[in-house]
Coordinates of C-alpha atoms and ligand atoms in Angstrom, one line a residue:
X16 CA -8.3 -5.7 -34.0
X17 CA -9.2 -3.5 -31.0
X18 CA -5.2 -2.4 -31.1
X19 CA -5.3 -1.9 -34.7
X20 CA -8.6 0.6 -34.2
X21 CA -6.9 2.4 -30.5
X22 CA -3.7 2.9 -32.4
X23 CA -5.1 4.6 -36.2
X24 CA -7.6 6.6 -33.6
X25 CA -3.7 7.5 -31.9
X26 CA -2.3 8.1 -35.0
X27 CA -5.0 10.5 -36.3
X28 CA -5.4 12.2 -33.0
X29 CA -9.0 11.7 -32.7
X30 CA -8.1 10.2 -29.4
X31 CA -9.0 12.4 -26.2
X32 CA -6.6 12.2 -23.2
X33 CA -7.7 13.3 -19.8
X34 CA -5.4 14.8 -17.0
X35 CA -6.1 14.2 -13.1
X36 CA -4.3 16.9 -11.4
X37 CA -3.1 20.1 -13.2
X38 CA -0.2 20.9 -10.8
X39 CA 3.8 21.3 -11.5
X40 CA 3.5 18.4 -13.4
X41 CA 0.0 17.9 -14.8
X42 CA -0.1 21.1 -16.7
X43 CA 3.1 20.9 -18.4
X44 CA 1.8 17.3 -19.8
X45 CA -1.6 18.2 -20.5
X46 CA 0.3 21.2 -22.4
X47 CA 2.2 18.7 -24.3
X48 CA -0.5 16.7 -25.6
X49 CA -2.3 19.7 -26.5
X50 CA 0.9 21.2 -28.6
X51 CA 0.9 17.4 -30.4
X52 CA -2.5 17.9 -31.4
X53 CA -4.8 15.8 -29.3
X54 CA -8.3 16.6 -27.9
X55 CA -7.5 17.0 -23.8
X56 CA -9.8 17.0 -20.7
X57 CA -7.8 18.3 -17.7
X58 CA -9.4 17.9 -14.3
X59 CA -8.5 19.4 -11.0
X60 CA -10.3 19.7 -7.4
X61 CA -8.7 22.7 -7.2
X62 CA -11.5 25.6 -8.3
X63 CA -9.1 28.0 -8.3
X64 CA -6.4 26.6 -10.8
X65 CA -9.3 25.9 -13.4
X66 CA -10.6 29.7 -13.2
X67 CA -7.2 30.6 -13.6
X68 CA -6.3 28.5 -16.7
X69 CA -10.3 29.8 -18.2
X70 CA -8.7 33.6 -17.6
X71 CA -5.7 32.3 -19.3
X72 CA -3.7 33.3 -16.2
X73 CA -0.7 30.9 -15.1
X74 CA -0.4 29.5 -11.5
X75 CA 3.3 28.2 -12.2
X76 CA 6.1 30.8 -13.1
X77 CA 7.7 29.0 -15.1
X78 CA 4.9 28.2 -17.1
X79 CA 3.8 31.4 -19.2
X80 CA 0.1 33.4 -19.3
X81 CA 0.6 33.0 -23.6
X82 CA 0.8 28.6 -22.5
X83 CA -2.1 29.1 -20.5
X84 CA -3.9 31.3 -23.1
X85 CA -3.3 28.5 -26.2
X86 CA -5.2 26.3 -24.0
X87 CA -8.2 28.3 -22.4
X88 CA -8.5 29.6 -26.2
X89 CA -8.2 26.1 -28.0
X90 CA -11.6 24.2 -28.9
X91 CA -9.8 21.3 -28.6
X92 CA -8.6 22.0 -24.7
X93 CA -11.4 21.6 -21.4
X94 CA -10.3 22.1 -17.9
X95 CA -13.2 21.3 -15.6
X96 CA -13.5 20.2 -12.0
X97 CA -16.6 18.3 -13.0
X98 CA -15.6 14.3 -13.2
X99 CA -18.6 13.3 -15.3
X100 CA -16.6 14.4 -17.8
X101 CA -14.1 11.5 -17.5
X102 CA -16.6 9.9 -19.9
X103 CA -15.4 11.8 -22.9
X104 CA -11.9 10.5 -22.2
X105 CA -10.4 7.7 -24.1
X106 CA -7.4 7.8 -21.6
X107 CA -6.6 8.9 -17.9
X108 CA -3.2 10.1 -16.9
X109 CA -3.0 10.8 -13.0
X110 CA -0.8 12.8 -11.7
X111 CA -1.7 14.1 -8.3
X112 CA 0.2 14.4 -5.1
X113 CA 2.1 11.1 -3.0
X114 CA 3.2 13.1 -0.1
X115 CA 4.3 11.4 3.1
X116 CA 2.7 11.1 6.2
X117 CA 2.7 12.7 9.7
X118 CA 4.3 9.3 10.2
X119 CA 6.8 9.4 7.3
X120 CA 4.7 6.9 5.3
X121 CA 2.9 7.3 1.7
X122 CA -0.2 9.0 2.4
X123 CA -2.1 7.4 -1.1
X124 CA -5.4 9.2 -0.2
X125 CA -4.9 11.2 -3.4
X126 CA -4.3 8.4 -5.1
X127 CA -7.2 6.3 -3.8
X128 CA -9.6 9.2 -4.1
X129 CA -8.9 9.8 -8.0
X130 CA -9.1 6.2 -8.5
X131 CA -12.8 5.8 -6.7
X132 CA -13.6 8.8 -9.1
X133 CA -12.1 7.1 -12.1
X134 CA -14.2 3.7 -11.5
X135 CA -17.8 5.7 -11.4
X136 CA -16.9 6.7 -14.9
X137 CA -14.9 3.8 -16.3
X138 CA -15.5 2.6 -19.3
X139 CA -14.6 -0.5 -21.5
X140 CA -11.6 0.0 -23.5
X141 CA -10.1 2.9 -21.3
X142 CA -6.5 3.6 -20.6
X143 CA -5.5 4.7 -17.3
X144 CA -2.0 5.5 -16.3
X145 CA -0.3 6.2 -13.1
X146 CA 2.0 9.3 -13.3
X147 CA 2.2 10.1 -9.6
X148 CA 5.6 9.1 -8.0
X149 CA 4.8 5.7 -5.9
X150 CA 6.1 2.0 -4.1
X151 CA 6.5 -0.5 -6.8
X152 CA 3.1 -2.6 -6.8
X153 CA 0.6 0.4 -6.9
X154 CA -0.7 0.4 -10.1
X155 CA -1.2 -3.7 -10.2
X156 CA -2.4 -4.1 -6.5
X157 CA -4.1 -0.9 -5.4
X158 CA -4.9 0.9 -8.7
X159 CA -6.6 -2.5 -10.2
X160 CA -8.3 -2.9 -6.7
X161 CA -9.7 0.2 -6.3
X162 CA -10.6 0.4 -10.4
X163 CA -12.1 -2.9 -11.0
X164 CA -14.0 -2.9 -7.8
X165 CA -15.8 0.8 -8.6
X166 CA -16.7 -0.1 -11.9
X167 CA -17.6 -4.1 -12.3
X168 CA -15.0 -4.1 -15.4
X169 CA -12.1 -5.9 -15.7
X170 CA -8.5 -4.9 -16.1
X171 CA -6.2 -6.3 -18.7
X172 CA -9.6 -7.1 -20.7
X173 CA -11.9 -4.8 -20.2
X174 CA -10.0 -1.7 -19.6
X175 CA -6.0 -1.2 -19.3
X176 CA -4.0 0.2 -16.9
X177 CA -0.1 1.4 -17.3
X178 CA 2.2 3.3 -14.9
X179 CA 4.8 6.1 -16.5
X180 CA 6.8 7.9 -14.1
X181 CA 6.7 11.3 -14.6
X182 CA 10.2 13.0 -14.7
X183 CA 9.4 16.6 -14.8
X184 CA 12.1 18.6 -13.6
X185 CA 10.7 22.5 -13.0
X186 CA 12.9 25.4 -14.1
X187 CA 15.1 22.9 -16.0
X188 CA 15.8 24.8 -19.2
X189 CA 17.3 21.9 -21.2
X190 CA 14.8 19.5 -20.8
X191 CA 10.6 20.2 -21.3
X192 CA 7.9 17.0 -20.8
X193 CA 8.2 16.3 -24.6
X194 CA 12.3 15.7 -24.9
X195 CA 12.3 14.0 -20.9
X196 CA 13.0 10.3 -22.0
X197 CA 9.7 8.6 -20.6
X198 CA 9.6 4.7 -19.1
X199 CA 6.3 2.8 -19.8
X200 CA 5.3 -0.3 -17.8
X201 CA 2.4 -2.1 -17.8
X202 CA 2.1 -6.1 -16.6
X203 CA -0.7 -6.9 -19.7
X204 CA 0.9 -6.8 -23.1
X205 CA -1.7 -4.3 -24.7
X206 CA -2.3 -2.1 -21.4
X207 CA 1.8 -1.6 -22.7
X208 CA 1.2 -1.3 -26.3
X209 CA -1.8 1.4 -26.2
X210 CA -0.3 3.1 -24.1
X211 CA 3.9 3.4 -25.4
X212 CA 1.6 4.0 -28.6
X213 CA 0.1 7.3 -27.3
X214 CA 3.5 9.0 -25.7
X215 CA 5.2 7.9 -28.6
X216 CA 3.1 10.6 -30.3
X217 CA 3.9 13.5 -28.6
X218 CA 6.7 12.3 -26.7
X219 CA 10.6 12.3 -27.9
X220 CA 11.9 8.9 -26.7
X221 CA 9.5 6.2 -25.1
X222 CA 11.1 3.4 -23.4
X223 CA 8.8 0.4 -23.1
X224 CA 9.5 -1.7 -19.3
X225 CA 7.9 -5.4 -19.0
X226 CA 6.0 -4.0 -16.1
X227 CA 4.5 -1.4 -14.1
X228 CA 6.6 -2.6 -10.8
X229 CA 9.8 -1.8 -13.2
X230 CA 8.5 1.8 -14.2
X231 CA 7.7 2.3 -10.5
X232 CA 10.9 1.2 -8.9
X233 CA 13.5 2.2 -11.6
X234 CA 12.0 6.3 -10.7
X235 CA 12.2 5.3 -7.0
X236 CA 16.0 4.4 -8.2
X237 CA 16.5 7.5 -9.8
X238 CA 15.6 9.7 -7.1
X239 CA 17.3 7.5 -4.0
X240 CA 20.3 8.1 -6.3
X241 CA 19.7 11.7 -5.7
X242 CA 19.5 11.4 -2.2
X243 CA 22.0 8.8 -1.4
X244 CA 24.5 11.0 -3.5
X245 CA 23.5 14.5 -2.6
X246 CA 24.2 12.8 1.4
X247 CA 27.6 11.7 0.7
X248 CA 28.5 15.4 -0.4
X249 CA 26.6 16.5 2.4
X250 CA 28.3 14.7 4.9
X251 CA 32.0 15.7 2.8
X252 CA 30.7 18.6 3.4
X253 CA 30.7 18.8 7.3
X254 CA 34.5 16.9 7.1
X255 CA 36.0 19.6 4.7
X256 CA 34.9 22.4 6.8
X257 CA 36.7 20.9 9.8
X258 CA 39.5 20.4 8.1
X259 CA 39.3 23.9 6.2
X260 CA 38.8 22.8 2.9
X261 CA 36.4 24.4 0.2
X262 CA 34.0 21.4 -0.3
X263 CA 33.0 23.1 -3.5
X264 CA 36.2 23.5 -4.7
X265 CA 37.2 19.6 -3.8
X266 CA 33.4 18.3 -6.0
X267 CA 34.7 21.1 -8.8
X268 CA 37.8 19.4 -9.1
X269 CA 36.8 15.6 -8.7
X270 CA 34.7 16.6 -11.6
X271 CA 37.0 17.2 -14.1
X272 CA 37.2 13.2 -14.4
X273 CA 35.2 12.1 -18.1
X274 CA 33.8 8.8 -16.6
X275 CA 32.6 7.1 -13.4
X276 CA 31.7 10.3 -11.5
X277 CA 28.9 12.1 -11.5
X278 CA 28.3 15.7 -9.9
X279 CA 26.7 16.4 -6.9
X280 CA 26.2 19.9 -4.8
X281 CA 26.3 20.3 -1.4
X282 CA 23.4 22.4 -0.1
X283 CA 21.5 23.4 3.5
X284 CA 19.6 20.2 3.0
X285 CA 17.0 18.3 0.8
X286 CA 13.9 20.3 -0.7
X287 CA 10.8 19.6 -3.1
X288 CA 8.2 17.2 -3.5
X289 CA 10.3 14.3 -4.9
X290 CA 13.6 14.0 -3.1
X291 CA 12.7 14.0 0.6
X292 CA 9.8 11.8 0.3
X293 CA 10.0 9.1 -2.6
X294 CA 12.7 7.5 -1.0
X295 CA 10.7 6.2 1.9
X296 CA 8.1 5.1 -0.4
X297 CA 10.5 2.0 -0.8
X298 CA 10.9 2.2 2.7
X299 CA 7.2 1.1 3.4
X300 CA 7.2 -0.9 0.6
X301 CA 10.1 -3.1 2.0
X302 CA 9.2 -3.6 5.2
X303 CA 6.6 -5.8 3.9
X304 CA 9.2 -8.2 2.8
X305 CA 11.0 -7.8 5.5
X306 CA 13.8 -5.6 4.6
X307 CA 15.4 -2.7 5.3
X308 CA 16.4 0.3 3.4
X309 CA 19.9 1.4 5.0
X310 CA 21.0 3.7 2.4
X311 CA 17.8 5.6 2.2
X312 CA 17.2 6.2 6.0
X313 CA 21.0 6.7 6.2
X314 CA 21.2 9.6 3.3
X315 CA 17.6 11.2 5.4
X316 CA 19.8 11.2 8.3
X317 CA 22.7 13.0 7.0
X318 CA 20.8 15.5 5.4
X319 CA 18.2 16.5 7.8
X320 CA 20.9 17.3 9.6
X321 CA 22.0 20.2 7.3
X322 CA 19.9 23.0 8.1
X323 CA 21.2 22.8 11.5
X324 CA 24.7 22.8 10.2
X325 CA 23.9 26.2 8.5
X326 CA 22.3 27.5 11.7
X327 CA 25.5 26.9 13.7
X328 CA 27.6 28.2 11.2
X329 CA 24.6 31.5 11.5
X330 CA 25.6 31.5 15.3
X331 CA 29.5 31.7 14.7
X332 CA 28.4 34.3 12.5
X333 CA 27.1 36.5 14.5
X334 CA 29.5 35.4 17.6
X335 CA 32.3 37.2 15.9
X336 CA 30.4 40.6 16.2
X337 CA 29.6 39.6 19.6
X338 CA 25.6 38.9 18.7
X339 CA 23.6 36.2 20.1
X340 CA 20.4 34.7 17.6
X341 CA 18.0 35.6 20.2
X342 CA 17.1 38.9 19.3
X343 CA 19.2 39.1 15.8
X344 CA 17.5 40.3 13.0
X345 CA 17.9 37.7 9.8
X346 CA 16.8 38.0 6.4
X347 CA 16.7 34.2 4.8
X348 CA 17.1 34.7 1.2
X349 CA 15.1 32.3 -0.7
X350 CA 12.2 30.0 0.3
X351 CA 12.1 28.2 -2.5
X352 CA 13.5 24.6 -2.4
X353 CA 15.9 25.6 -5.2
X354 CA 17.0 28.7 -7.4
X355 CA 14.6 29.7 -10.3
X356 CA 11.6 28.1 -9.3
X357 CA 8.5 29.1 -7.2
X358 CA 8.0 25.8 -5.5
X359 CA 8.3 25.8 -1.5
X360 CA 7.4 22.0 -0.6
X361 CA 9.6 20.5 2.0
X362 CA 12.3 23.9 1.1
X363 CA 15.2 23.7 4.1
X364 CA 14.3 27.4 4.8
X365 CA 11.2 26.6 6.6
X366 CA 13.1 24.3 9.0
X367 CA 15.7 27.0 9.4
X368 CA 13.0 29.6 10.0
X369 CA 11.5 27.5 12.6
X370 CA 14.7 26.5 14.7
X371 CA 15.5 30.6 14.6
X372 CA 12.3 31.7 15.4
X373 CA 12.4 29.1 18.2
X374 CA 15.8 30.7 19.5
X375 CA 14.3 33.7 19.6
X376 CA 15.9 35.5 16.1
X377 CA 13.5 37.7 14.4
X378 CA 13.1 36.7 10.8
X379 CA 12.0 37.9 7.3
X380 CA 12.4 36.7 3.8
X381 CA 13.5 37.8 0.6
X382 CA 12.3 35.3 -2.5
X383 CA 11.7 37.2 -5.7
X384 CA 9.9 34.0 -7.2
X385 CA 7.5 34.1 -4.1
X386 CA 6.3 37.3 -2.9
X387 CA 4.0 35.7 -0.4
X388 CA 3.7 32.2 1.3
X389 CA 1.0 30.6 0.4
X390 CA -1.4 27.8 2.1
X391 CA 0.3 25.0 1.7
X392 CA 0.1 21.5 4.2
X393 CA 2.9 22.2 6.1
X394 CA 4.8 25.5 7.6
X395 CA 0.6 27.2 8.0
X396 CA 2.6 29.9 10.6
X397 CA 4.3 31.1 7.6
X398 CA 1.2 31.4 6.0
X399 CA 0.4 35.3 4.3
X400 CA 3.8 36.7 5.2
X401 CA 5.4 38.8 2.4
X402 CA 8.8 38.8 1.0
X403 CA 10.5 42.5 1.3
X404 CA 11.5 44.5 -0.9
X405 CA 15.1 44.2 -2.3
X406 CA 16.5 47.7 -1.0
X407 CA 19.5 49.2 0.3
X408 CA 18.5 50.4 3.8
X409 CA 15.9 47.4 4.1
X410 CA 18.7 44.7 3.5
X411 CA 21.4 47.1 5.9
X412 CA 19.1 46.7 8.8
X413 CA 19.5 42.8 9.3
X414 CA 22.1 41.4 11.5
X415 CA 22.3 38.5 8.7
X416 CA 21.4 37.7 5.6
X417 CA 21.6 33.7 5.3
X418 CA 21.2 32.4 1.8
X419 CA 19.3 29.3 1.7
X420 CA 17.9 29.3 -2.3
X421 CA 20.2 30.6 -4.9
X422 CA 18.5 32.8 -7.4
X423 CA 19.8 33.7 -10.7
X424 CA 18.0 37.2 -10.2
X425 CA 19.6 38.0 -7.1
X426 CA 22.4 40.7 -6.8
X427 CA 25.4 39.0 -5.0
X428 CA 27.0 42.0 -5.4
X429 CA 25.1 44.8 -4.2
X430 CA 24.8 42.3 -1.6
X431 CA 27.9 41.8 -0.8
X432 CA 28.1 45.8 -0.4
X433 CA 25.0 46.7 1.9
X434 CA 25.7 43.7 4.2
X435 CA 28.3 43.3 6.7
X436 CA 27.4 39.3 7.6
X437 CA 26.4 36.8 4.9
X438 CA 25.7 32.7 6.0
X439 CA 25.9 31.8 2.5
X440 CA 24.9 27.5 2.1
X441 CA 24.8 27.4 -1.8
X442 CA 28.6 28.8 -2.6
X443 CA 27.2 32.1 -4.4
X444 CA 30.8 33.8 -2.9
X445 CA 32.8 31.1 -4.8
X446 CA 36.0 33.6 -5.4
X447 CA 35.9 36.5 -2.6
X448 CA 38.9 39.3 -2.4
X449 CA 40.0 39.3 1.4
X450 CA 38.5 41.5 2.8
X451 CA 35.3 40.2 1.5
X452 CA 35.6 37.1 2.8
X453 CA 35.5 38.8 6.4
X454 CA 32.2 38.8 5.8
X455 CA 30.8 35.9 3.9
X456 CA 30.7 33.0 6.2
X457 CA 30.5 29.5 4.1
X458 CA 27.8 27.3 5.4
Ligands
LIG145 N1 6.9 18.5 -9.1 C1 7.8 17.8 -9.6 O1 8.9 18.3 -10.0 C2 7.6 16.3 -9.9 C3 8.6 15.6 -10.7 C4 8.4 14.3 -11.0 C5 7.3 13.6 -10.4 N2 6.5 14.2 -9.6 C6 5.3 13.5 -9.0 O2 4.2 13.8 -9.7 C7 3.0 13.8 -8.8 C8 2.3 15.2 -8.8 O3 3.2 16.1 -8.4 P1 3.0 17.7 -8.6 O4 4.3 18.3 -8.2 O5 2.5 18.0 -10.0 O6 1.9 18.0 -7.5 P2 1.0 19.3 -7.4 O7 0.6 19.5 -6.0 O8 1.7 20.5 -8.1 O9 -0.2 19.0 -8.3 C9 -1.2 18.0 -8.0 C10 -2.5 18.5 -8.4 O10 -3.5 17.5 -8.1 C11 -4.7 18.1 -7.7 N3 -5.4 17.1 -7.0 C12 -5.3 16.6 -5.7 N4 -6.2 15.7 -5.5 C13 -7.0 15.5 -6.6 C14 -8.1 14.7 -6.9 N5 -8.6 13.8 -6.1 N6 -8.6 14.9 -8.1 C15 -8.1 15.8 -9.0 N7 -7.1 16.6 -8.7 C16 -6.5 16.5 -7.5 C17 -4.2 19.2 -6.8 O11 -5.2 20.2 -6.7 C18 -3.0 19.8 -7.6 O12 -3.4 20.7 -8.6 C19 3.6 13.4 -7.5 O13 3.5 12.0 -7.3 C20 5.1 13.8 -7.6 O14 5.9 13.0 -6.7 C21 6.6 15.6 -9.3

């Protein structure tokens, strides 16, 4: 009966969803649930991102001022940092931040915080889903904890709780939130229904899982794939440049088989907020049963060791015009973690920046997407410094230019003209006349 009445309220979108956290991957679902017609909430800590979405100004490049202004505009759209709100909401989707640890381990104090936050508002016959990226057993074991003991109500009966991995892939063209396939799990038979019956409507293609732990390890799966993968090109990598053979050219060619391989690019190591840190979330989580995750620490090994394989390939750069790093002037080109986005989290260039700077090079950026670092929890000495400008004598008067992020917007050419000594890590030179080559140096 109570499915039958969650599911017409569904259906005729008199249903309000809530978002916790309105970051790369909160805003783009809040969006979509807004475009499909519901009532939404969107909540934030953040003061600053909700005055920006009430002046209908976008915090995400990718994500336009005229999205923004269909939200700040709608009647049907509230963005608010105060929680009390949470009582309007039928369901809660959470998607704030599972970084890792000084340590290397999941730091959940995002995820515990929301949740305390949650309970004090909790009602009966609310669903709450898990977005954020997590070790399998979150959502049953410390989500139901944290929930049931904040609000006296319990889960399964009272209220419901799901997990759906969020799969949001920024600056990917092809694919938006609403055509991204989406896994639901949830370990109580109508936690699972209510809530595959609310993505369903304004979601492509909703795959039900018997569980959350399912939905929780099978994106864990997906993105040690990644890893594991991008390693073993990674480590090619390092093999084929001893041997003097274009590592691009070798994955370009093993990719012309139709079945049982899958490309992968070599790069000057891993970047984002997904990639270099959900692995280890299985890490933790296995330890606890006493295993061990070789693959994953393997893969971390192999590529944190590839922005030091681009700074030696920098050094026999600039030993062939007789110049030591200490006291070389090097422009890194791109501080984001990858081309067309303006997300820095865990970007290679930062590690890069530090070992030079360390060595005694003096450094500057270029990153059209980000004019100027901002705060962010890591790389705070980078803080406030400012990309330059993309001129002729400006780009002339570096030593190096090492290309670290691969921008569409970028002119390889004029480039290739005003500088005398490119370190280029993403294959942007791919096809070089010979005396061209002179100068690009393939990292
Ligand atoms: N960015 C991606 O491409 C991507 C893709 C798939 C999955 N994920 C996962 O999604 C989750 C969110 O990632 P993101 O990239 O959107 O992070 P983000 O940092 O861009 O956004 C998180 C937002 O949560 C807010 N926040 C933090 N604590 C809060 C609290 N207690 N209450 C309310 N708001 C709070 C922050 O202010 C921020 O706006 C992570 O688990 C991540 O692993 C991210």
């Amino acid at each position: 009966m109570m499915m039958m009445k969650v599911e017409s309220r569904i259906a005729n979108k008199t249903f309000t969803v809530g978002i916790i956290g309105l970051g790369y991957v909160g805003l783009p679902l809040l969006n979509t649930f807004h475009k499909a017609g519901f009532p939404v909430i969107g909540f934030d800590t953040d003061e600053e991102k909700i005055k920006s979405i009430h002046k209908g100004k976008s915090y995400i490049k990718h994500f336009s001022d005229e999205d923004i202004e269909k939200l700040s505009d709608s009647d049907q759209c509230k963005v608010t940092k105060d929680f009390k709100l949470l009582e309007e909401v039928d369901a809660v989707l959470i998607c704030v931040p599972t970084p890792l640890d000084h340590h290397r381990e999941p730091d959940m104090t995002y995820v515990e915080e929301t949740a305390k936050t949650i309970s004090l508002y909790l009602k009966k016959g609310q669903l709450v889903v898990l977005e954020s990226t997590t070790w399998p057993g979150t959502s049953d074991e410390l989500l139901t904890q944290i929930l049931e003991d904040g609000s006296g109500l319990k889960a399964g009966s009272d209220f419901y709780i799901a997990y759906s991995p969020e799969r949001e892939d920024p600056g990917n063209s092809e694919f938006d939130t609403k055509s991204i396939p989406k896994l639901v799990g949830a370990s109580v038979y109508e936690a699972r229904e209510i809530a595959v019956a609310l993505y369903s409507s304004s979601i492509d293609t909703v795959i039900p899982v018997s569980s959350s732990k399912v939905a929780e390890s099978a994106k864990l799966l997906e993105n040690i794939f990644r890893s594991v993968n991008i390693a073993l090109v990674n480590e090619m990598k390092q093999v084929m440049d001893a041997m003097g053979i274009d590592i691009h050219e070798v994955v370009d060619a093993a990719a012309t088989k139709p079945f049982g391989f899958m490309k992968f690019t070599p790069g000057p190591g891993l970047g984002g907020h997904c990639i270099p840190i959900d692995p280890y979330y299985l890490t933790w989580k296995a330890k606890e049963f006493g295993l061990n995750t070789r693959f994953i620490e393997l893969a971390g090994e192999v590529n944190n060791a590839m922005p030091q394989f681009v700074i030696d390939k920098l050094i026999l750069a600039l030993n062939g015009y007789s110049k030591s790093v200490k006291g070389s002037k090097i422009l890194v080109l791109g501080v984001a973690y990858k081309k067309d986005v303006d997300d820095m989290r865990e970007s290679p260039s930062f590690v890069i920046m530090d070992k030079l700077v360390k060595l005694g090079a003096i450094i500057d950026y270029y990153d059209p997407w980000i004019p100027e670092i901002p705060a962010t929890r890591e790389h705070m000495n980078w803080k406030g410094v400012k990309s330059i400008e993309w001129e002729k004598e400006n780009i002339e008067s570096y030593d190096s230019i090492l290309i670290i992020t691969d921008h569409t917007e970028i002119n390889y050419n004029e480039l290739l003209i005003w500088s005398n000594c490119i370190v280029d890590s993403r294959n942007v030179y791919s096809y070089l006349r010979d005396e061209e080559k002179k100068k690009v140096f393939k990292a």
